[in-house]
Backbone as JSON, one array per atom type, in Angstrom:
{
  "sequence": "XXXXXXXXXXXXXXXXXXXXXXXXXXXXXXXXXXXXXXXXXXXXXXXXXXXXXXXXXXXXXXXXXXXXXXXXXXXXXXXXXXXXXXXXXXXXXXXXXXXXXXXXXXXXXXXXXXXXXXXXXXXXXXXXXXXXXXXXXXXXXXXXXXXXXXXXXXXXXXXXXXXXXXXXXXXXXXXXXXXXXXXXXXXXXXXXXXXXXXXXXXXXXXXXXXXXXXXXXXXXXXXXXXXXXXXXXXXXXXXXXXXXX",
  "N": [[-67.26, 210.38, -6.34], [-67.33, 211.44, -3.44], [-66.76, 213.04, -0.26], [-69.6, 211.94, 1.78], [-69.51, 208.83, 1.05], [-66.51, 208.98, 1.01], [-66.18, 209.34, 4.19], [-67.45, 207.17, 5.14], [-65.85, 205.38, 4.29], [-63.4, 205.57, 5.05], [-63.76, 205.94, 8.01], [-65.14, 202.99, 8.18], [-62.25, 201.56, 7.94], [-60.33, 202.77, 9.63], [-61.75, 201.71, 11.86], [-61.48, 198.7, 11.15], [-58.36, 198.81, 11.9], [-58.11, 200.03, 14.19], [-59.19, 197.57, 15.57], [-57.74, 195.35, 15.21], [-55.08, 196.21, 14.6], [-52.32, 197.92, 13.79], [-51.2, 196.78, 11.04], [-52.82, 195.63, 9.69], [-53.77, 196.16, 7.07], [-52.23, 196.04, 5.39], [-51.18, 193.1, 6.05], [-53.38, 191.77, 6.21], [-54.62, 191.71, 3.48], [-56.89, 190.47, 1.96], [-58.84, 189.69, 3.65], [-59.66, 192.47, 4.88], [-60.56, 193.8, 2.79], [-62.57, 192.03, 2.17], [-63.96, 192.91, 4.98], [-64.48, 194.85, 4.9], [-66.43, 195.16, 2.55], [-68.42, 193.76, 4.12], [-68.58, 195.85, 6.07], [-69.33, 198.32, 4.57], [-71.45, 197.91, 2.27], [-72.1, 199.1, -0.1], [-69.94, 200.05, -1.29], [-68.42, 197.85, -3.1], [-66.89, 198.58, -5.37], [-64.79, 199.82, -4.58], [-63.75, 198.88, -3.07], [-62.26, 196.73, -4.29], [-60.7, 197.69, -5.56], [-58.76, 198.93, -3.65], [-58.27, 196.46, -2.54], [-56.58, 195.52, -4.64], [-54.97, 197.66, -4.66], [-53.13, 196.84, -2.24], [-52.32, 194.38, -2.22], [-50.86, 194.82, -4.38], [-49.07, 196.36, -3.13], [-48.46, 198.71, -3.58], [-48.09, 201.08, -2.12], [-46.62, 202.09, 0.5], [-47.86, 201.17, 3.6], [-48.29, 202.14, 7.33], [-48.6, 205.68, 6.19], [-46.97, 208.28, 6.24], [-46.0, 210.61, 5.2], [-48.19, 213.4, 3.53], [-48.56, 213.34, -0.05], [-51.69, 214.35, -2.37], [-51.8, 214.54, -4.54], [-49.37, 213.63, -5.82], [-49.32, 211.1, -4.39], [-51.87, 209.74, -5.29], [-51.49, 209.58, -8.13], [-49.31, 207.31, -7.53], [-50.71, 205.5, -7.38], [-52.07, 205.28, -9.91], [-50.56, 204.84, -11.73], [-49.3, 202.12, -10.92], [-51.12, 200.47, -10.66], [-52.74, 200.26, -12.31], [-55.2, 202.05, -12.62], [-57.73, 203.95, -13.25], [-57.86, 207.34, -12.88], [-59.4, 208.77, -11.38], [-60.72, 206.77, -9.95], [-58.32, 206.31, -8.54], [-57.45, 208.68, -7.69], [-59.68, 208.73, -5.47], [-58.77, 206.59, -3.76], [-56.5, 207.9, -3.12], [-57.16, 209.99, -1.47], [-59.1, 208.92, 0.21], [-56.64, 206.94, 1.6], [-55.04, 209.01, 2.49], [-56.91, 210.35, 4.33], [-56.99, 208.03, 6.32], [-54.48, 207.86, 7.37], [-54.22, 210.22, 8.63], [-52.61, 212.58, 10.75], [-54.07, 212.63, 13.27], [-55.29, 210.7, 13.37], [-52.87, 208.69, 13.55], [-51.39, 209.41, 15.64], [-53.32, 208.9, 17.74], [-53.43, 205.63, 17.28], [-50.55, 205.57, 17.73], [-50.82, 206.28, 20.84], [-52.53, 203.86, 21.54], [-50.55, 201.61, 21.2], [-49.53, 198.93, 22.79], [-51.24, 199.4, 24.91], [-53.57, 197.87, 25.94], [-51.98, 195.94, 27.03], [-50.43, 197.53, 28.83], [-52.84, 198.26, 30.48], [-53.9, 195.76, 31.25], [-51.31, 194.82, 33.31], [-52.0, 196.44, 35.23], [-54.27, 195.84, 36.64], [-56.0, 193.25, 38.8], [-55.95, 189.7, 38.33], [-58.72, 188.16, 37.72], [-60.8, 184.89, 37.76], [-63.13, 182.54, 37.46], [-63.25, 179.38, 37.84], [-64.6, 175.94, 36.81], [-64.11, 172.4, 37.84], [-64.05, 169.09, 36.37], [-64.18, 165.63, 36.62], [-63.64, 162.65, 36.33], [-63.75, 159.62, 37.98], [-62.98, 156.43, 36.95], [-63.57, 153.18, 37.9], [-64.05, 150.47, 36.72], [-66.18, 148.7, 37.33], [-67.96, 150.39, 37.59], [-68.57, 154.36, 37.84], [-67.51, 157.43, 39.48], [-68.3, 160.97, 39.57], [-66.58, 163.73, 39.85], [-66.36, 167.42, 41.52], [-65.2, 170.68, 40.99], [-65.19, 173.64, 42.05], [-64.05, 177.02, 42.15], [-62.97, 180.47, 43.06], [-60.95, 182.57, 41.77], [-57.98, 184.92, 42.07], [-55.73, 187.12, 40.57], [-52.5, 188.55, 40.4], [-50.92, 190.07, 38.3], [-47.42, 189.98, 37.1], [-44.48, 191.87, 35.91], [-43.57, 190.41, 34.32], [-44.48, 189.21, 33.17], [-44.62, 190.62, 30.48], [-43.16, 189.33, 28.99], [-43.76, 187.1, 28.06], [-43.75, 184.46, 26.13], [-46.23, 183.41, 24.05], [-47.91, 186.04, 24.32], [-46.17, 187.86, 23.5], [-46.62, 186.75, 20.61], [-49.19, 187.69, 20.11], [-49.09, 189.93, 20.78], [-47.4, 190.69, 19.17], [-48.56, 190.53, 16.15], [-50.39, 191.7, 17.01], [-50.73, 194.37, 18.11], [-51.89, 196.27, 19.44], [-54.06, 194.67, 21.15], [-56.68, 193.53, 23.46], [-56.98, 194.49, 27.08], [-58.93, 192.63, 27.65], [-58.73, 190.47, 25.71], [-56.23, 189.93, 26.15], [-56.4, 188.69, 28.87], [-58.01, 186.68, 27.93], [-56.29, 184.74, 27.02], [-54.87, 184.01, 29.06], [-56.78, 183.09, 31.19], [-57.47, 181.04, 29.68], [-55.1, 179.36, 29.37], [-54.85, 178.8, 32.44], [-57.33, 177.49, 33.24], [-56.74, 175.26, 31.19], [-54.77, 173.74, 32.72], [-54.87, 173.44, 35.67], [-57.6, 172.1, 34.9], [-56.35, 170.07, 33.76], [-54.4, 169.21, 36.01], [-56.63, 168.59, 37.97], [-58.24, 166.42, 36.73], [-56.04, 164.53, 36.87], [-55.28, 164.05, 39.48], [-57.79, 163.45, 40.57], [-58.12, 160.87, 38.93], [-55.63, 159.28, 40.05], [-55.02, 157.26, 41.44], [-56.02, 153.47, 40.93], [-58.16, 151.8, 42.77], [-58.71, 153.51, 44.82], [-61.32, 155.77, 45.62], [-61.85, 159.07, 44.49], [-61.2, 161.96, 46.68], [-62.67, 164.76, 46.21], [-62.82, 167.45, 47.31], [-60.07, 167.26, 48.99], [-58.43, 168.21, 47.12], [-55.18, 170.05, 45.99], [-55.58, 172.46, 45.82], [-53.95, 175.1, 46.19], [-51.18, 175.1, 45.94], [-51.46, 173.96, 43.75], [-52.11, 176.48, 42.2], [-50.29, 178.17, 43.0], [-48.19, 176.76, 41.68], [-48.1, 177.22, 39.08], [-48.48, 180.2, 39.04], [-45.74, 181.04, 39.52], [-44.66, 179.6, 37.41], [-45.67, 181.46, 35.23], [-45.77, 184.31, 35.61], [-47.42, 185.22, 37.73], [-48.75, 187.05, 40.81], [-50.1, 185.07, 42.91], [-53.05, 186.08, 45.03], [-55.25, 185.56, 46.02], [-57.88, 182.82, 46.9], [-60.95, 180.93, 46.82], [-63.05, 178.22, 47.6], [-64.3, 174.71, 46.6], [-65.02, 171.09, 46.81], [-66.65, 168.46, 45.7], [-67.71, 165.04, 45.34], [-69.92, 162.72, 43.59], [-72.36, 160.18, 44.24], [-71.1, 156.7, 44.19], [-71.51, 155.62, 40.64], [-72.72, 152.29, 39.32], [-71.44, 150.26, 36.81], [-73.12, 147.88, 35.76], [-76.48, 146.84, 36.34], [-77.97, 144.63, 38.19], [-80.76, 142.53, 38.25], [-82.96, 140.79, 40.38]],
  "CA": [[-67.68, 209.67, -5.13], [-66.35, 212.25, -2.56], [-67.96, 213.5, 1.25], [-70.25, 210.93, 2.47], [-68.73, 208.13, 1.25], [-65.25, 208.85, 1.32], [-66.54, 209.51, 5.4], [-67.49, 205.98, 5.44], [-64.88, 204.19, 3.87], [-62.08, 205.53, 6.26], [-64.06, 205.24, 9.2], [-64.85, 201.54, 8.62], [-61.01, 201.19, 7.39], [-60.25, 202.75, 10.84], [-62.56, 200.74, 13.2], [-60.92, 197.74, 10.99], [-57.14, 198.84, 12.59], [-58.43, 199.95, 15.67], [-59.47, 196.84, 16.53], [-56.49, 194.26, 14.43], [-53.51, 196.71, 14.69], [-51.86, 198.8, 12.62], [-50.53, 196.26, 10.25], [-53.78, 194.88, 9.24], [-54.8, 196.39, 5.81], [-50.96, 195.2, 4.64], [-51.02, 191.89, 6.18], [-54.57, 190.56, 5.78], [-55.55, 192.21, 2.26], [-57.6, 190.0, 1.4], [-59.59, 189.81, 5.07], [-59.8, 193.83, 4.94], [-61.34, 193.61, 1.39], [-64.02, 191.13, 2.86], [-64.62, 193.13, 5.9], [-65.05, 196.79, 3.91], [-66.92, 195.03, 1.39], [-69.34, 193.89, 4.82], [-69.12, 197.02, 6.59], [-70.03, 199.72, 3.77], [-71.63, 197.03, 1.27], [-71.92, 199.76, -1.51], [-68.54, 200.49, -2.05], [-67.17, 197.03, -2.9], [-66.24, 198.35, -6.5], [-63.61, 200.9, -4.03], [-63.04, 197.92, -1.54], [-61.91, 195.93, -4.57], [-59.73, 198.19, -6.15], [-58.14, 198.66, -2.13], [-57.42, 194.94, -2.25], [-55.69, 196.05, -5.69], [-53.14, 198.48, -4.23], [-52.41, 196.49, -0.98], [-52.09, 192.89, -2.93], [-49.54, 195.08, -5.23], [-47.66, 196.69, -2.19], [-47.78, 199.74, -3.89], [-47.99, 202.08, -0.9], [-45.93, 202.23, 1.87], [-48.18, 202.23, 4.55], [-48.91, 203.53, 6.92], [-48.4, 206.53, 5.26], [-46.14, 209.58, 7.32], [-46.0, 212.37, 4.35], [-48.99, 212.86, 2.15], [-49.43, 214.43, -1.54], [-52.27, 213.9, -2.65], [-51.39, 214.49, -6.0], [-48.43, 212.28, -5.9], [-49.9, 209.21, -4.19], [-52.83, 209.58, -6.69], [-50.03, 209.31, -9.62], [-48.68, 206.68, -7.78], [-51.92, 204.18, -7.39], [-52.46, 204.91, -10.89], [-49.24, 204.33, -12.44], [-48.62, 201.08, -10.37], [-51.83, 199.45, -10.38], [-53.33, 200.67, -13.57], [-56.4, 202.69, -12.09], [-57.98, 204.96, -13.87], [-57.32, 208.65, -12.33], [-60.75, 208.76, -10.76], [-60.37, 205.77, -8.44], [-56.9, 206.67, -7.64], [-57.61, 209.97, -6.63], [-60.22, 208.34, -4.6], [-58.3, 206.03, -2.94], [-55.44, 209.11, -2.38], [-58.18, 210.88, -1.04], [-59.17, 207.68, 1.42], [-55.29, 207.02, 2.38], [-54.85, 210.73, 3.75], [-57.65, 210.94, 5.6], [-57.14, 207.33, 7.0], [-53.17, 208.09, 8.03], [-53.97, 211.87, 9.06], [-51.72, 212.88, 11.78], [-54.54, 212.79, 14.45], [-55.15, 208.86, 13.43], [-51.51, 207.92, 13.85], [-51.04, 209.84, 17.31], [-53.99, 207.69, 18.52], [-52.59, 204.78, 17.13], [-49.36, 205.74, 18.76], [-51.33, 205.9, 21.66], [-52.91, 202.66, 21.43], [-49.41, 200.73, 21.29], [-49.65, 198.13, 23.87], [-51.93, 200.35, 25.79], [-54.12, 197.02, 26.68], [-51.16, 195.08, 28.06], [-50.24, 198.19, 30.37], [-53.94, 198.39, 31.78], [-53.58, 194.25, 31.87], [-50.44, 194.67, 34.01], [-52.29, 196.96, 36.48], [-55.17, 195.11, 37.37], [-55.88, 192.03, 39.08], [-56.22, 188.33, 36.95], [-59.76, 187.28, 38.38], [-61.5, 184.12, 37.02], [-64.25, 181.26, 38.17], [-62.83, 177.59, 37.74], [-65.6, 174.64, 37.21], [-63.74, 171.51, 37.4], [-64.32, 168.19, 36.18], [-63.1, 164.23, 36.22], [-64.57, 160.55, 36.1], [-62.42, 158.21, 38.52], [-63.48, 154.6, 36.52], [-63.42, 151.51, 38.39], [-64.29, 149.44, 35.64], [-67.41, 148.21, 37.46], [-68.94, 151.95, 37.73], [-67.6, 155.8, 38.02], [-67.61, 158.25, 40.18], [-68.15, 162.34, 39.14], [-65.69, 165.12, 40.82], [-66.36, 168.52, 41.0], [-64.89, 171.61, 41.75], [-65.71, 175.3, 41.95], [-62.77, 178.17, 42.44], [-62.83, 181.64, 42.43], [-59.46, 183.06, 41.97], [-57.61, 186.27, 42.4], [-53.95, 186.58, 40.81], [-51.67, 189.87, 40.21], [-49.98, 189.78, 37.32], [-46.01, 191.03, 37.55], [-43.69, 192.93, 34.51], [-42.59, 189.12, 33.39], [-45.85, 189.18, 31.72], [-44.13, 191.48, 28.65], [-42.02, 188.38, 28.38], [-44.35, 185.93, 27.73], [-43.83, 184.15, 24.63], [-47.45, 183.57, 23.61], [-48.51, 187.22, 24.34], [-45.58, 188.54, 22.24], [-46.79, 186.19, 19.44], [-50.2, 188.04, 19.89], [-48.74, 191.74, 20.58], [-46.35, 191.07, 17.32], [-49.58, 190.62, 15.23], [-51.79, 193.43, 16.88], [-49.98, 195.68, 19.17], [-53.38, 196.79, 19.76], [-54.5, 193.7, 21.57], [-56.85, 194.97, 24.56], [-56.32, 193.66, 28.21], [-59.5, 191.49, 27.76], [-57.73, 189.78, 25.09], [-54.9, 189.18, 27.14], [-57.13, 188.37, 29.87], [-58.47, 185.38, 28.18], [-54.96, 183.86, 26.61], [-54.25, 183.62, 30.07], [-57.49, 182.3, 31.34], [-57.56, 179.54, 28.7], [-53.65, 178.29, 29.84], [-55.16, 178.12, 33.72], [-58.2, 176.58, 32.92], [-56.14, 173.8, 30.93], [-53.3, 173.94, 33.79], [-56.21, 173.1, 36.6], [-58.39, 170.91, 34.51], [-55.12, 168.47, 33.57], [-54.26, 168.78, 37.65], [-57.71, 168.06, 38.55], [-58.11, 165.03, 36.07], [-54.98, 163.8, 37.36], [-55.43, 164.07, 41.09], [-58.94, 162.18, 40.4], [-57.48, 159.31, 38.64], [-54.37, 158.52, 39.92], [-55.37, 155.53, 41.66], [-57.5, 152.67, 40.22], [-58.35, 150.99, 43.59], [-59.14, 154.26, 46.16], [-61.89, 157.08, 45.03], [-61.08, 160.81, 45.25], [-62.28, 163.04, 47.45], [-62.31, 166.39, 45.35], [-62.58, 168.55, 48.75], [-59.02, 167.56, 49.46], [-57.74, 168.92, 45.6], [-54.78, 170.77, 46.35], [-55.31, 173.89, 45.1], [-52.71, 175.78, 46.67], [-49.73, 174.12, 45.72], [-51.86, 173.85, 42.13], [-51.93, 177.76, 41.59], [-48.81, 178.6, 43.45], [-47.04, 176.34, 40.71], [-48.66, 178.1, 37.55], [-48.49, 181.52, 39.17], [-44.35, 180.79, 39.44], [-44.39, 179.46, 36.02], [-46.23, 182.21, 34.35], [-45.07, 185.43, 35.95], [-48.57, 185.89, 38.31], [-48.9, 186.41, 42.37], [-51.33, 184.34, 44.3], [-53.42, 186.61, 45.7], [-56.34, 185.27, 46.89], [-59.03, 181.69, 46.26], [-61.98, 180.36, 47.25], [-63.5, 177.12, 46.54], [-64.69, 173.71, 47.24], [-65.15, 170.34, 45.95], [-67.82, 167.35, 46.03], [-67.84, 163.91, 44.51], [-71.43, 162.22, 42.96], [-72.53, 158.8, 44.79], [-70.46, 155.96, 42.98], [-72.74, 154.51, 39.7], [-72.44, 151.14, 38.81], [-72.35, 150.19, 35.25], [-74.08, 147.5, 35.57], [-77.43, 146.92, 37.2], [-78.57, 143.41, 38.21], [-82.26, 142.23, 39.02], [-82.71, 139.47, 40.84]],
  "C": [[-66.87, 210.22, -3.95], [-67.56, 212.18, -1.38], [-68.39, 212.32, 1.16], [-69.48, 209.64, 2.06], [-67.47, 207.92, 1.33], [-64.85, 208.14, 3.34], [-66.59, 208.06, 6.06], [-66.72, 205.32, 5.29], [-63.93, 204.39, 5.0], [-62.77, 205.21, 7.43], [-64.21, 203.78, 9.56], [-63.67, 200.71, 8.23], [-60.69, 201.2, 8.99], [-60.7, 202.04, 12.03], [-61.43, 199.7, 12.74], [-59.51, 197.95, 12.22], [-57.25, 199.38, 13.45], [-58.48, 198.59, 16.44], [-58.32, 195.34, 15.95], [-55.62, 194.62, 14.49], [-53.1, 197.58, 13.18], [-51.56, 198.08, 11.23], [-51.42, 195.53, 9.92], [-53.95, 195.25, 7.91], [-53.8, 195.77, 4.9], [-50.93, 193.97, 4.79], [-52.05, 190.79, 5.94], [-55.37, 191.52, 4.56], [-56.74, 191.65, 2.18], [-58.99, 190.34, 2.67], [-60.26, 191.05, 5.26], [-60.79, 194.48, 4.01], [-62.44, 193.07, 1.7], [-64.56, 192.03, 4.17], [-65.39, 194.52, 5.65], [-66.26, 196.08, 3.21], [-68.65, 195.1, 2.99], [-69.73, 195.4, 6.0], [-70.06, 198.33, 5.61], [-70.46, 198.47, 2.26], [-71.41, 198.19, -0.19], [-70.98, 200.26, -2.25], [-67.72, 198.94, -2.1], [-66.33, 197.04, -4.28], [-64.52, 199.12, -5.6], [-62.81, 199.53, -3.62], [-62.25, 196.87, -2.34], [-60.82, 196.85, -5.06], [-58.89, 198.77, -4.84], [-57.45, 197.55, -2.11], [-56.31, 194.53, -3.33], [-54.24, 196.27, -5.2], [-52.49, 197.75, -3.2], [-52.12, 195.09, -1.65], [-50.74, 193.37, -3.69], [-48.33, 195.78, -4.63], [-47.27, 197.84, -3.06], [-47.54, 201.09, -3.31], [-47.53, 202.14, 0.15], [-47.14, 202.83, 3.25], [-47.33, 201.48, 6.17], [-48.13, 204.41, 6.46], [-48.01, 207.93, 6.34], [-46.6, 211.21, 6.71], [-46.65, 212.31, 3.32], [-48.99, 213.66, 1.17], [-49.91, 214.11, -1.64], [-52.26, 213.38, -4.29], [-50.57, 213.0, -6.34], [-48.53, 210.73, -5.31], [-50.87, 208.71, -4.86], [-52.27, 208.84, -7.26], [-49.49, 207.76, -9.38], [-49.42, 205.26, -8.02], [-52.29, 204.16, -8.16], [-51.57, 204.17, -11.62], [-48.96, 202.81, -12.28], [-49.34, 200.18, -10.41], [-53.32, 199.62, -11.42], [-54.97, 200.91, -13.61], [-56.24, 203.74, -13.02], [-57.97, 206.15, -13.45], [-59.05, 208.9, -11.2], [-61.01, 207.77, -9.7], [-59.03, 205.86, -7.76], [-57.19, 207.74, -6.76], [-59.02, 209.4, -5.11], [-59.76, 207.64, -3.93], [-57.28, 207.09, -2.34], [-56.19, 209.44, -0.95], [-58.43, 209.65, 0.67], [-57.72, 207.66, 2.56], [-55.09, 208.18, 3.19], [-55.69, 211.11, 4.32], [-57.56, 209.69, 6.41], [-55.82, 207.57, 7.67], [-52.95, 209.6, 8.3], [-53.28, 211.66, 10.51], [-52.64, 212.66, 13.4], [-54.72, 211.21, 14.62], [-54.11, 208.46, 14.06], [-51.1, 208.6, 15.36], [-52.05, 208.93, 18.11], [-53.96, 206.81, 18.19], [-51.41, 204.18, 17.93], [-50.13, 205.14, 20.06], [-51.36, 204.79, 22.62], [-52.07, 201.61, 21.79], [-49.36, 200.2, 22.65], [-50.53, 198.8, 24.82], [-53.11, 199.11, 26.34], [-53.04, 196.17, 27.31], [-50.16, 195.56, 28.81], [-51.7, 198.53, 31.4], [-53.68, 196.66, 32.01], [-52.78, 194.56, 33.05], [-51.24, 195.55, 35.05], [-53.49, 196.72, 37.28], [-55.06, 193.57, 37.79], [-56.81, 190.95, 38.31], [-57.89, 187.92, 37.87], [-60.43, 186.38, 37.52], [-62.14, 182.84, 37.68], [-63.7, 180.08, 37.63], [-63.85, 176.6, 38.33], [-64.55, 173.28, 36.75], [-64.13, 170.17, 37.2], [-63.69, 166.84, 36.29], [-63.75, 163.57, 36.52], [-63.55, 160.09, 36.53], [-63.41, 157.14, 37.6], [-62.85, 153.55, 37.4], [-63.36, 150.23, 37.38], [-65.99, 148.81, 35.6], [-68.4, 149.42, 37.43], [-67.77, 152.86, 38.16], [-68.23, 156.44, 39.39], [-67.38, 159.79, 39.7], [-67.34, 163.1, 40.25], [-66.21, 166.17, 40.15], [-65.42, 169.29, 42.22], [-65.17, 173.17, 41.31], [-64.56, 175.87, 42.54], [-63.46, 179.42, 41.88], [-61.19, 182.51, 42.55], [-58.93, 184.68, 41.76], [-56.29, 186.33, 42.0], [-53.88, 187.69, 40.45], [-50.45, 189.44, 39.43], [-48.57, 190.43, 37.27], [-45.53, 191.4, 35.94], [-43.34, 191.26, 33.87], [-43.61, 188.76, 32.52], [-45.2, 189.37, 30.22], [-43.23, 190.3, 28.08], [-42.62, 187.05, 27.97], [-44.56, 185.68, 26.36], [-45.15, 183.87, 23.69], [-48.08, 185.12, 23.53], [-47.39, 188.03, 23.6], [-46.16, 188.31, 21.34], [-47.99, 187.57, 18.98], [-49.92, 189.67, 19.94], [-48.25, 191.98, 19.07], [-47.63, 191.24, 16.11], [-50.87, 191.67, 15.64], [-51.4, 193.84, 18.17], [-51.17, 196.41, 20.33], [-54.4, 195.58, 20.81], [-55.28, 194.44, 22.86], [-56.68, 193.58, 25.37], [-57.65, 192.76, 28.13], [-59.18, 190.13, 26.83], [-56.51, 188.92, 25.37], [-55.36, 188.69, 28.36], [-57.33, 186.69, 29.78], [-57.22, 184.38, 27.8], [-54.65, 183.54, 28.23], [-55.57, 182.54, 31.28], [-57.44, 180.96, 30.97], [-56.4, 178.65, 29.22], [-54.19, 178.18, 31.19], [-55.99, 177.33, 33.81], [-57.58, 175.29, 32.38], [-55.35, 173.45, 32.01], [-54.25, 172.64, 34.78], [-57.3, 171.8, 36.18], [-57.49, 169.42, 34.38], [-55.11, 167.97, 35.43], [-55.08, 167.92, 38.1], [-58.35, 166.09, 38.08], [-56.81, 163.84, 36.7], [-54.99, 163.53, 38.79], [-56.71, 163.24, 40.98], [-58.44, 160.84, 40.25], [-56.35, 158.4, 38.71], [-54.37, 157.57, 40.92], [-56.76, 154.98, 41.58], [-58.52, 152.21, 41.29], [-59.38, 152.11, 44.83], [-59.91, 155.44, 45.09], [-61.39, 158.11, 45.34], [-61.72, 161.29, 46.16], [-61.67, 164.87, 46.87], [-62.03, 167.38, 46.48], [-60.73, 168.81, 49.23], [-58.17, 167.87, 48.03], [-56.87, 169.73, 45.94], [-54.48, 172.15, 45.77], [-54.5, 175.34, 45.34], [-51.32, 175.69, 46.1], [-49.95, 174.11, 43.87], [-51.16, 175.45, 41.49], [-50.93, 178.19, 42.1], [-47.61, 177.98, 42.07], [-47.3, 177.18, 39.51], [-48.71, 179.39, 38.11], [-46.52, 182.02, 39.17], [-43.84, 180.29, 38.32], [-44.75, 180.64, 35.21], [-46.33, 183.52, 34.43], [-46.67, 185.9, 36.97], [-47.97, 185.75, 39.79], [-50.02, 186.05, 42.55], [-52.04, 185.4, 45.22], [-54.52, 186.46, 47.0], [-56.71, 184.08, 46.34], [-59.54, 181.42, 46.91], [-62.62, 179.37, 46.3], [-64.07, 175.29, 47.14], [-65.06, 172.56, 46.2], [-65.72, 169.19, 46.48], [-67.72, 166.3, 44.89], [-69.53, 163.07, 44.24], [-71.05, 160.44, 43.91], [-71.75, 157.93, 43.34], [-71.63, 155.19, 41.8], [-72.0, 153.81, 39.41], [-72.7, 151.16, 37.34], [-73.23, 149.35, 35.27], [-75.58, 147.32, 36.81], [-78.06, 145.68, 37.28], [-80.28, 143.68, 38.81], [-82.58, 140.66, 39.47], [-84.28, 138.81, 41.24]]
}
């Protein structure tokens, strides 16, 4: 089972740690095994005996200096393959850790959270909140478009380590949205809170201070303020109930 499918197996091994990180076929065996098995369905007798050698940690990868011979020898010896699937997996390993892989790999290394750092954060904010009266509500909205410039204190952000430490490879839309998702909550809490913090007087969303909002989370979270636009409208008050008289 050489040429064509060998061709396939590394390539959809490769896409796999292209797009999870280098440390995927060691850390999520099992996951890698399930995703080979759905990328190249016809090899899942290979893709199982793969989830073999990496479950038994008998290969150092990735892999720097290859024999073929001798890493054969060693996926038989270690994980009691018959010489014919070893050499096929050899065969796999050295063309998946060839020298031109691991330089674009290299590459790769944080290479989305240095284009992140050189573009600007842009993202649309719809906000929401219900003042309650008790007797009937009132709807807030708000619309933002925002503009922020992210600075070097980024690399220090403890959530985007978490996510570099597990795939190095992370791309800047990735890191785009981890940071989306914390403004969006940031803004939505604000906005909820500026609605309902008194029982007695309605809001008026228009005056939302959204200045003072993103200036604080751009000083917490290593961004500049660059730019926003935006505006905000409240719904006629509904009553809950409705008499007829």
């Amino acid at each position: 089972m050489k040429g064509k499918s060998v061709d396939a197996i590394v390539s959809a091994l490769k896409n796999l740690i292209d797009k999870n990180g280098p440390s995927y076929l060691s850390n999520k065996p099992f996951q890698a095994y399930q995703d080979l098995c759905g990328l190249c369905p016809a090899e899942q007798r290979t893709a199982a005996a793969l989830l073999h050698v990496l479950v038994n940690d008998s290969v150092n990868l990735p892999l720097t200096q290859i024999d073929l011979v001798q890493l054969s020898s060693t996926i038989q010896k270690e994980n009691s393959l018959n010489k014919k699937m070893s050499d096929l997996l050899a065969e796999v390993l050295a063309a998946l850790y060839s020298s031109d892989n691991r330089r674009t790999w290299k590459h790769k290394n944080l290479e989305g959270l240095t284009q992140f750092l050189k573009e600007r954060f842009t993202m649309e904010w719809e906000g929401f909140a219900v003042w309650d009266q008790g007797n009937g509500s009132i709807d807030s909205h708000y619309h933002a478009s925002i503009v922020l410039l992210p600075t070097d204190t980024v690399r220090k952000d403890e959530q985007i380590q978490t996510v570099l430490s597990k795939n190095p490879f992370a791309t800047k839309e990735q890191i785009h949205k981890v940071f989306a998702a914390r403004l969006k909550s940031y803004l939505d809490d604000e906005f909820e809170d500026y609605c309902t913090a008194d029982d007695y007087y309605p809001p008026n969303a228009e005056d939302f201070e959204m200045d003072y909002a993103l200036e604080s989370w751009c000083e917490e979270n290593g961004f500049d303020l660059v730019s926003w636009e935006g505006d905000g409208y409240d719904d006629d008050f509904e009553p809950k109930h409705r008499y007829r008289y």
